Tab-separated table of C-alpha atoms in Angstrom:
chain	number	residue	atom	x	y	z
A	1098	UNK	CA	-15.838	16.182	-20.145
A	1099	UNK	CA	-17.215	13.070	-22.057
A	1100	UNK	CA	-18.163	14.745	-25.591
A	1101	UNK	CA	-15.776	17.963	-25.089
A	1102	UNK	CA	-12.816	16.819	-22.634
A	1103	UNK	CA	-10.458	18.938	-20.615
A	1104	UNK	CA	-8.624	20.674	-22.990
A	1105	UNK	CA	-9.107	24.308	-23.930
A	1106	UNK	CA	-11.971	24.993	-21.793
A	1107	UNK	CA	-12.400	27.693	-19.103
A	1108	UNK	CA	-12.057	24.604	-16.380
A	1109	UNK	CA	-10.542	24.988	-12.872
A	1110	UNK	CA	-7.446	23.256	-12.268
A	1111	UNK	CA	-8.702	19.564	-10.554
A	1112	UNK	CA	-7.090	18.402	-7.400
A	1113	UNK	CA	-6.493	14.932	-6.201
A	1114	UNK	CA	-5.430	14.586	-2.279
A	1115	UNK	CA	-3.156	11.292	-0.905
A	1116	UNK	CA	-0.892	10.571	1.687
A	1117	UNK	CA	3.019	11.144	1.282
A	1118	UNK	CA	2.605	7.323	1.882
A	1119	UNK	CA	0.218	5.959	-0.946
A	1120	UNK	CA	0.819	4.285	-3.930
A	1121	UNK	CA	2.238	5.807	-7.200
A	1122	UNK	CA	-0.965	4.691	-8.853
A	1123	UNK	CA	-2.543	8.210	-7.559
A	1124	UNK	CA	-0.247	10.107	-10.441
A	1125	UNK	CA	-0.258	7.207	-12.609
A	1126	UNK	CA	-4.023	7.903	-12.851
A	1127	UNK	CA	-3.810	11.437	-12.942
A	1128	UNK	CA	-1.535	11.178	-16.187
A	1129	UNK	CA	-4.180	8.934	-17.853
A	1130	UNK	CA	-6.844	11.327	-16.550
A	1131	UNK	CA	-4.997	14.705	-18.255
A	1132	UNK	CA	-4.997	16.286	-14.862
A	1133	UNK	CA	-1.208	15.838	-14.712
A	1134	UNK	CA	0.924	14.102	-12.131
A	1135	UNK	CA	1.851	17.992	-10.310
A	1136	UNK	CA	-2.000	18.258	-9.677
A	1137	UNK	CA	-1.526	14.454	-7.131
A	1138	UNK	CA	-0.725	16.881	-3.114
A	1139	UNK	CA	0.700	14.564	-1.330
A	1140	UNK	CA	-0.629	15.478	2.216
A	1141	UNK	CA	1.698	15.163	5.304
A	1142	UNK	CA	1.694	11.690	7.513
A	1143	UNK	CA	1.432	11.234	11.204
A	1144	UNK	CA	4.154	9.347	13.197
A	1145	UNK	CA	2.217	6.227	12.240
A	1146	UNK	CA	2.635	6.998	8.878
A	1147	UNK	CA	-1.305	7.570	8.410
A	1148	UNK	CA	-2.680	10.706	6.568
A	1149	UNK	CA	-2.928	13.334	8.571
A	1150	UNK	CA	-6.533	14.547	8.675
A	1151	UNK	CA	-5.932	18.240	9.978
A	1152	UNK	CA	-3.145	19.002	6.639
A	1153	UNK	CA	-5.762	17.419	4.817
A	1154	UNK	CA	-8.252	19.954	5.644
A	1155	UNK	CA	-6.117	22.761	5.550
A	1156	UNK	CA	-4.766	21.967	2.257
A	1157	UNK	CA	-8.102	21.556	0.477
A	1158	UNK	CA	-8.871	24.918	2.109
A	1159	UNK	CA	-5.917	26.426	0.430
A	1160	UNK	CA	-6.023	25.233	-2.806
A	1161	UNK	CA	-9.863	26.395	-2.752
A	1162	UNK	CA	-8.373	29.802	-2.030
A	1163	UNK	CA	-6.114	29.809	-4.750
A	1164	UNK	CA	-9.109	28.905	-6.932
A	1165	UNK	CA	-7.952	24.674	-7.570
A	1166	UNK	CA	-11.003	21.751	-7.703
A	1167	UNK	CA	-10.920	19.358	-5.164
A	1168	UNK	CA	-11.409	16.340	-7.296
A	1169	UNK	CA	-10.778	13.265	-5.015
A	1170	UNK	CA	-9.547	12.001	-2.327
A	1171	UNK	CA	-7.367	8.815	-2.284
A	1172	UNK	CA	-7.364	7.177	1.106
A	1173	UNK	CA	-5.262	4.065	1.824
A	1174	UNK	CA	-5.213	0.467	4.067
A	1175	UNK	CA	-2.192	-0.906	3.638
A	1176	UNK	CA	0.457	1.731	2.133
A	1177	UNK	CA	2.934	0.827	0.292
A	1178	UNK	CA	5.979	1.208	2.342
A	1179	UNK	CA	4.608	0.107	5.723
A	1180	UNK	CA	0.840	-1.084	5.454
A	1181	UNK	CA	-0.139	2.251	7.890
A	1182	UNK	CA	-4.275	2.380	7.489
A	1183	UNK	CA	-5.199	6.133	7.077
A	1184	UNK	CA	-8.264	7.469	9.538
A	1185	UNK	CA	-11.012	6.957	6.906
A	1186	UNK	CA	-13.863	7.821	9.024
A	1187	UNK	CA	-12.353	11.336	9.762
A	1188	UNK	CA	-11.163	11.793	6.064
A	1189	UNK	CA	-14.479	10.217	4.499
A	1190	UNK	CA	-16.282	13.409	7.106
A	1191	UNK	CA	-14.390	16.105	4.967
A	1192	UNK	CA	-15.140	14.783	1.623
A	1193	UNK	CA	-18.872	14.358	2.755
A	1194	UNK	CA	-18.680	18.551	3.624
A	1195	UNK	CA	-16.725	19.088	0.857
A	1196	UNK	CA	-18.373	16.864	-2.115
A	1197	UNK	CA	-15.271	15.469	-2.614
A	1198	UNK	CA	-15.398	11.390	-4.593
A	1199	UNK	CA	-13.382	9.759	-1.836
A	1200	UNK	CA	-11.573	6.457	-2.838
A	1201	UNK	CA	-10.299	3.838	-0.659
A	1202	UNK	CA	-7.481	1.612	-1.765
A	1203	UNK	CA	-7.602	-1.265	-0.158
A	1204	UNK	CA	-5.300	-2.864	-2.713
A	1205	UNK	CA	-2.760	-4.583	-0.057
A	1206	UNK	CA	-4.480	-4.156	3.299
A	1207	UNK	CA	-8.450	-4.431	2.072
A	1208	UNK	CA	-8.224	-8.695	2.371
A	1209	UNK	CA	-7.270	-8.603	5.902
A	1210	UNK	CA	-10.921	-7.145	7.019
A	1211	UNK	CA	-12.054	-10.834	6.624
A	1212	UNK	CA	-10.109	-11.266	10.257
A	1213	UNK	CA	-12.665	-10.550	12.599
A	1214	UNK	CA	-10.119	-9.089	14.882
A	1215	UNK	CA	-8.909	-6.279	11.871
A	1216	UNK	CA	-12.571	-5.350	11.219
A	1217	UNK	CA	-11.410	-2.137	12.398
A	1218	UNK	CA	-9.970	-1.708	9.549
A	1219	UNK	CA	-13.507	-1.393	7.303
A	1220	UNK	CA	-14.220	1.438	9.123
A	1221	UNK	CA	-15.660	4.198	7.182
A	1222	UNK	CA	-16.083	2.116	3.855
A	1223	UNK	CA	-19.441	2.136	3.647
A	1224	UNK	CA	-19.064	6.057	3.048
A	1225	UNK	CA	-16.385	5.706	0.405
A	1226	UNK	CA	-17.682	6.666	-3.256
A	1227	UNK	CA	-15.321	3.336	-4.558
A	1228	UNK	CA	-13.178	0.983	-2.994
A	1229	UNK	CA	-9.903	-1.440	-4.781
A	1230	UNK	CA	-9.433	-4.431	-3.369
A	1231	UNK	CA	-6.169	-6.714	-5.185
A	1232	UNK	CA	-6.936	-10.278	-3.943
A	1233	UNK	CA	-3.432	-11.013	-6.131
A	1234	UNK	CA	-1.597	-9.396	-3.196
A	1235	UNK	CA	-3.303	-11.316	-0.254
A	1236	UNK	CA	-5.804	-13.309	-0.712
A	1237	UNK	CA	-3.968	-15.869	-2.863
A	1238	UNK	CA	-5.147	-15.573	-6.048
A	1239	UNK	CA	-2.460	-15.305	-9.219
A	1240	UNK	CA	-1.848	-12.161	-11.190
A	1241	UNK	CA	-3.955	-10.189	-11.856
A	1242	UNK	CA	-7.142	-9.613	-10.250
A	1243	UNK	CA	-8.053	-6.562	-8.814
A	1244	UNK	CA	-11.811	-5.627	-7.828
A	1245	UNK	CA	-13.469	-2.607	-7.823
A	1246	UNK	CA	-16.584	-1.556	-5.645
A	1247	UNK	CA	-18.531	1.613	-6.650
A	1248	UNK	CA	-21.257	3.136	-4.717
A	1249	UNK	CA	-22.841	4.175	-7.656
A	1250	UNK	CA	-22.313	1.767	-10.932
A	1251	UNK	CA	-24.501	3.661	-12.913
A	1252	UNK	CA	-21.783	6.679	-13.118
A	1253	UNK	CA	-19.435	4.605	-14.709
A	1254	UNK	CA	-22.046	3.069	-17.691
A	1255	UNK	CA	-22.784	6.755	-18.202
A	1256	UNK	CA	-19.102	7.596	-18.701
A	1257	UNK	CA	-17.562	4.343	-20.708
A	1258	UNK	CA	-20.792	3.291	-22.531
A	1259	UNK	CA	-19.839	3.460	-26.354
A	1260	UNK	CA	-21.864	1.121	-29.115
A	1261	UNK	CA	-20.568	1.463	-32.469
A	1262	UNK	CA	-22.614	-0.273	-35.188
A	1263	UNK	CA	-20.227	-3.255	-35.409
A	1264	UNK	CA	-20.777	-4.008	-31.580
A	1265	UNK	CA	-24.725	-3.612	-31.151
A	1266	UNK	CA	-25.985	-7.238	-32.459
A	1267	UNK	CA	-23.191	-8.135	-29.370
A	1268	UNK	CA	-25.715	-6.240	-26.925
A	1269	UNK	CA	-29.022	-7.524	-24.989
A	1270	UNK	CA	-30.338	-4.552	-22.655
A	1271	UNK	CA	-31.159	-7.044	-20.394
A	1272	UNK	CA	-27.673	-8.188	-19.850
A	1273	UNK	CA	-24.795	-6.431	-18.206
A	1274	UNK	CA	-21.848	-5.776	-20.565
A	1275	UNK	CA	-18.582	-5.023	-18.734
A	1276	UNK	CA	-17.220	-3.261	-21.848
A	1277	UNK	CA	-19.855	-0.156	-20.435
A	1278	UNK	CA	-18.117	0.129	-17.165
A	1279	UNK	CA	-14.384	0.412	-18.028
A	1280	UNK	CA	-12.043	1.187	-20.830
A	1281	UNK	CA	-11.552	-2.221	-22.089
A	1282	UNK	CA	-13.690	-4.044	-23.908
A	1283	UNK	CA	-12.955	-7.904	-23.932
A	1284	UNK	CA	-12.154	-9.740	-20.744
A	1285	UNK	CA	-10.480	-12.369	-19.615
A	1286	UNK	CA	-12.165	-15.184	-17.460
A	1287	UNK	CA	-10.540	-13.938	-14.690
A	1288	UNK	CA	-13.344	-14.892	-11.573
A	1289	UNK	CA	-12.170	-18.601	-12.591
A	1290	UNK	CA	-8.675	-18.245	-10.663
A	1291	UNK	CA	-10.026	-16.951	-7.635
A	1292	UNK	CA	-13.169	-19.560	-7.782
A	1293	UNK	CA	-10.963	-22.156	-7.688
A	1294	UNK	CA	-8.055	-20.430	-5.214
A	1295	UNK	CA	-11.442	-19.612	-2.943
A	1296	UNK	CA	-13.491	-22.781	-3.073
A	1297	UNK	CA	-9.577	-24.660	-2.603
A	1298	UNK	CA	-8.752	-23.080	0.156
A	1299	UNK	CA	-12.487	-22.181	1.998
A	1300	UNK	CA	-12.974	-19.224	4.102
A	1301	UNK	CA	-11.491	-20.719	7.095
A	1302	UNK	CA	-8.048	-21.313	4.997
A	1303	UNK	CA	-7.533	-17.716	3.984
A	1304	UNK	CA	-8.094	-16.548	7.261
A	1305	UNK	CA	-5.693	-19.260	8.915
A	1306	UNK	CA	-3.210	-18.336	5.667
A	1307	UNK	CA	-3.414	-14.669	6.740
A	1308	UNK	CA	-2.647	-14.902	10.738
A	1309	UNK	CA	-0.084	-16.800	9.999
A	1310	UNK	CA	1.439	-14.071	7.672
A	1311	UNK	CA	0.562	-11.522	10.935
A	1312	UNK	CA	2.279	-14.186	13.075
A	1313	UNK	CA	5.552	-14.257	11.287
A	1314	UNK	CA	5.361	-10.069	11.127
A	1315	UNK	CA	5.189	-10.111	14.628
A	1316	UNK	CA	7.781	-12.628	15.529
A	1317	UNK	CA	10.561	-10.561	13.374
A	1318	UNK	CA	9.355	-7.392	15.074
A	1319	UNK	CA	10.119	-9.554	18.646
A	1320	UNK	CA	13.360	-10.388	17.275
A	1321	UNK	CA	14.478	-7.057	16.230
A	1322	UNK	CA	13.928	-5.664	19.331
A	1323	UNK	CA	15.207	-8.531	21.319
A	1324	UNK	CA	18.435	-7.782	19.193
A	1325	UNK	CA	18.984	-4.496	20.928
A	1326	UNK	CA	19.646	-5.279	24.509
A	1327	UNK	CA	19.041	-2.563	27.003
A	1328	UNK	CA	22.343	-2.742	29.162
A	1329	UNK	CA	25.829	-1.770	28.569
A	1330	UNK	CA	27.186	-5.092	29.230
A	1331	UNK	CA	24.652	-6.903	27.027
A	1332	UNK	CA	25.231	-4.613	23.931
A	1333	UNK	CA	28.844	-5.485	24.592
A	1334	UNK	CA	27.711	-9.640	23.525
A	1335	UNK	CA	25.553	-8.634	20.584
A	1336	UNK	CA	27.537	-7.051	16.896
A	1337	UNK	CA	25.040	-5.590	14.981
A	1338	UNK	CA	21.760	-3.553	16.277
A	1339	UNK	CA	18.525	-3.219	14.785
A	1340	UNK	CA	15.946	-0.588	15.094
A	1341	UNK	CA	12.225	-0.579	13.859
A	1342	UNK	CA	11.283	1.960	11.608
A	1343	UNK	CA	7.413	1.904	11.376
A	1344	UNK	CA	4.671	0.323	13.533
A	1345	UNK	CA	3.811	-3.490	12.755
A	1346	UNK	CA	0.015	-4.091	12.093
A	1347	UNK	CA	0.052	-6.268	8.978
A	1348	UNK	CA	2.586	-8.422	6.885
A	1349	UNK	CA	5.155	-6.031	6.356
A	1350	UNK	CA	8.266	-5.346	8.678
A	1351	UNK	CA	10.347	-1.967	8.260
A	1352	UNK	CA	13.718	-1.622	10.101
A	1353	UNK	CA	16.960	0.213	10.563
A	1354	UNK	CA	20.439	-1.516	10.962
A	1355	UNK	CA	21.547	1.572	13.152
A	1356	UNK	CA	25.427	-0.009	13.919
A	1357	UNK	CA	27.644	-2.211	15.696
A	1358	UNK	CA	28.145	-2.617	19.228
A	1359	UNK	CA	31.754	-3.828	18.694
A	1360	UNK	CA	33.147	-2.187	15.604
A	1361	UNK	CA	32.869	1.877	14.220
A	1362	UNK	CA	30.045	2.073	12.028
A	1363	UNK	CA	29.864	5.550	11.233
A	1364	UNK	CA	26.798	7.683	13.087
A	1365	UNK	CA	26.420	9.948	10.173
A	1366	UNK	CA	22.654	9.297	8.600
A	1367	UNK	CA	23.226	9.894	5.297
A	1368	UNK	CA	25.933	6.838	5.533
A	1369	UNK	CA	23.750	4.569	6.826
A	1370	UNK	CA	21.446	5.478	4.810
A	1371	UNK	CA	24.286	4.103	1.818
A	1372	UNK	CA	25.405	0.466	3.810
A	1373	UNK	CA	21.549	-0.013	4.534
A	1374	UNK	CA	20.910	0.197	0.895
A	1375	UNK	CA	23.894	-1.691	-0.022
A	1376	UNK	CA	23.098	-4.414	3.223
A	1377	UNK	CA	19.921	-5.002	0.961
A	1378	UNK	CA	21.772	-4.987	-2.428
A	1379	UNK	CA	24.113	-7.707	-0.642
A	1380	UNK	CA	21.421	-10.366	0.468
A	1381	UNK	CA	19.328	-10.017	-2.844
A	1382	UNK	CA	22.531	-10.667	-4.682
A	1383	UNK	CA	22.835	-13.492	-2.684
A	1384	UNK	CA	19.746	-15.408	-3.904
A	1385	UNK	CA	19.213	-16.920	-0.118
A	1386	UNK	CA	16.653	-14.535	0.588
A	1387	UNK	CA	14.796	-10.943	-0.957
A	1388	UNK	CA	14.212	-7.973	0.763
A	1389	UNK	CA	13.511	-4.138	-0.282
A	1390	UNK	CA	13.946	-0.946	0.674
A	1391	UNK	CA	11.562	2.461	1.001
A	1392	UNK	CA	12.335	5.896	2.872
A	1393	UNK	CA	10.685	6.938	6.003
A	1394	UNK	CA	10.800	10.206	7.885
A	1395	UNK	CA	13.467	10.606	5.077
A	1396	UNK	CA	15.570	7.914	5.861
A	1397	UNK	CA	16.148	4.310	4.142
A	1398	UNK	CA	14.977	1.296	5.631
A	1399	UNK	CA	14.501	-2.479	4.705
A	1400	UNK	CA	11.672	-3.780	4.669
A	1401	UNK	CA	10.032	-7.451	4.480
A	1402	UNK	CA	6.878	-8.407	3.123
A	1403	UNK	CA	5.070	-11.629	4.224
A	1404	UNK	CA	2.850	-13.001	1.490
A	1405	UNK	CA	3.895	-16.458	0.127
A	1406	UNK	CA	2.173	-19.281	1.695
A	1407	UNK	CA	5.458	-21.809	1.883
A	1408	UNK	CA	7.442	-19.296	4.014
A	1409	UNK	CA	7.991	-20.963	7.394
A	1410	UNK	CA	9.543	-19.451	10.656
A	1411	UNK	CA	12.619	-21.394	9.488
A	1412	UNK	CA	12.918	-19.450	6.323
A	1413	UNK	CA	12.779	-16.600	8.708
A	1414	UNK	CA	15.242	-17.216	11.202
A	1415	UNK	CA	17.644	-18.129	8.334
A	1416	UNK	CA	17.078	-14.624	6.746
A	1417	UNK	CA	17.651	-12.976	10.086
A	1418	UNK	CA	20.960	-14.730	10.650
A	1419	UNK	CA	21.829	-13.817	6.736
A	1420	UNK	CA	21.020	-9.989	7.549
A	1421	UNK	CA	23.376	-10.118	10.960
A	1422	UNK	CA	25.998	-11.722	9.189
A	1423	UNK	CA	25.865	-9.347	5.874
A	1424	UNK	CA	25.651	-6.491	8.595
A	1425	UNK	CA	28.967	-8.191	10.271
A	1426	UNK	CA	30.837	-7.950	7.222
A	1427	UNK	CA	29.743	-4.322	6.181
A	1428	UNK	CA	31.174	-2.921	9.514
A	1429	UNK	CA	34.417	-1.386	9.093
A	1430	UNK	CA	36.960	-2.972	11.190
């Protein structure tokens, strides 16, 4: 594929295998790759939005059939919409069988393994062919620095190592050149940021910087489901009702506003679906706080992200109270 590529050669058709959860980086790469984005199955999730391992299987098994290349496997910690950590031990088992290059990206939910008590979440790593880790997303350091782990560096000096003429008196052997393990050729001095971000802060820092993130996660999940009272005649107190749409295991909260106790906010999905989106639309445009929105199990849902280290539990409680009161006003009377 180096000296020849893909093109006009009696190659299978190459697979690549992710969750209906990951990242859009999974057809992003397969477009640079030449593969094309329709050759990215998205495999089917569990009800904790994980990848589910059996549709895995059976899809690889299919595609075999139909005479496709199982290529890779992208497995994720942290997805996108609701930080869900796929089963990699079970997943990394298949690829093992199958010969499949099984990547992990860790790109959101990898920096959260330094908590002793979400080491659960590094396992099956060590059977993973590479790994992406983005310390720009949670481990505090500034745009952009990503790292990559690869079981076997060697691979990628055999595919990206290119010396023209002009560029050899630039080369020792001796030395490692990072413009033979990648695309690009000059880089920036980007180790300095998180140096300085790392030796700031120390070890003990990031991890107190991190549970506190967790904390605040699980402190709005307590208050959306303390907004839903159970009785009859509490619901009767409370206008607008909250549901959660995912499980809560990292920084990231995804919920529902499902209607009001007091006015007729229509039952119909597909229109919630609309004043959810336009509940989010609302407080954005407000500038007092930012939220987003993703789909799950087909329907949309808002979602909050915990990540800067200046948001307090104040600046939480006063989003809460702006989401009940944009709710309020959305209600039809």
């Amino acid at each position: 594929t180096r000296k020849l590529g893909l093109t006009n050669r009696d190659l299978p058709r190459f697979r690549i295998y992710t969750s209906n959860q990951a990242h859009s980086s999974a057809e992003k790469t397969a477009i640079a790759l030449g593969i094309g984005e329709e050759n990215v199955i998205r495999v089917q999730s569990d009800e904790e939005f994980r990848m589910d391992v059996g549709s895995l299987g059976k899809t690889i098994a299919q595609d075999q059939q139909r005479g496709f290349q199982p290529m890779a496997v992208v497995a994720t910690v942290g997805t996108t919409s609701a930080a869900s950590v796929d089963p990699i031990p079970e997943i990394a088992k298949i690829c093992r069988e199958q010969k499949i290059w099984l990547h992990i990206d860790g790109a959101y939910g990898g920096g959260f393994a330094m908590l002793p008590e979400y080491r659960w979440i590094s396992g099956g790593w060590g059977m993973a062919d590479s790994i992406v880790i983005n310390p720009h997303k949670t481990l505090f350091v500034p745009l952009d620095f990503s790292v990559l782990y690869v079981r076997d560096l060697e691979r990628l000096r055999r595919v990206f190592t290119l010396v023209p003429e002009y560029l050899r008196g630039d080369t020792v052997e001796a030395e490692k050149n990072y413009m033979d393990y990648g695309i690009q050729l000059g880089r920036r001095f980007r180790a300095l940021k998180a140096w300085v971000i790392w030796r700031s802060l120390g070890r003990a820092g990031i991890v107190a910087r991190l549970r506190e993130q967790i904390r605040l996660a699980n402190l709005l999940t307590h208050v959306i489901k303390t907004d839903n009272p159970e009785t009859i005649e509490a619901r009767q107190s409370v206008r607008s009702r909250f549901e959660l749409a995912a499980p809560v295991s990292m920084g990231v909260v995804c919920f529902r506003w499902v209607g009001s106790a007091r006015r007729g906010v229509p039952t119909n999905e597909e229109q919630l679906d609309k004043l959810n989106s336009e509940l989010v639309e609302r407080i954005n445009a407000s500038g007092r706080a930012y939220l987003t929105q993703t789909t799950l199990r087909g329907r949309t849902v808002m979602r909050i992200g915990f990540g800067n280290v200046l948001t307090t539990e104040e600046h939480l409680r006063e989003a809460w109270q702006l989401i009940r009161e944009t709710a309020d006003a959305l209600s039809p009377a």
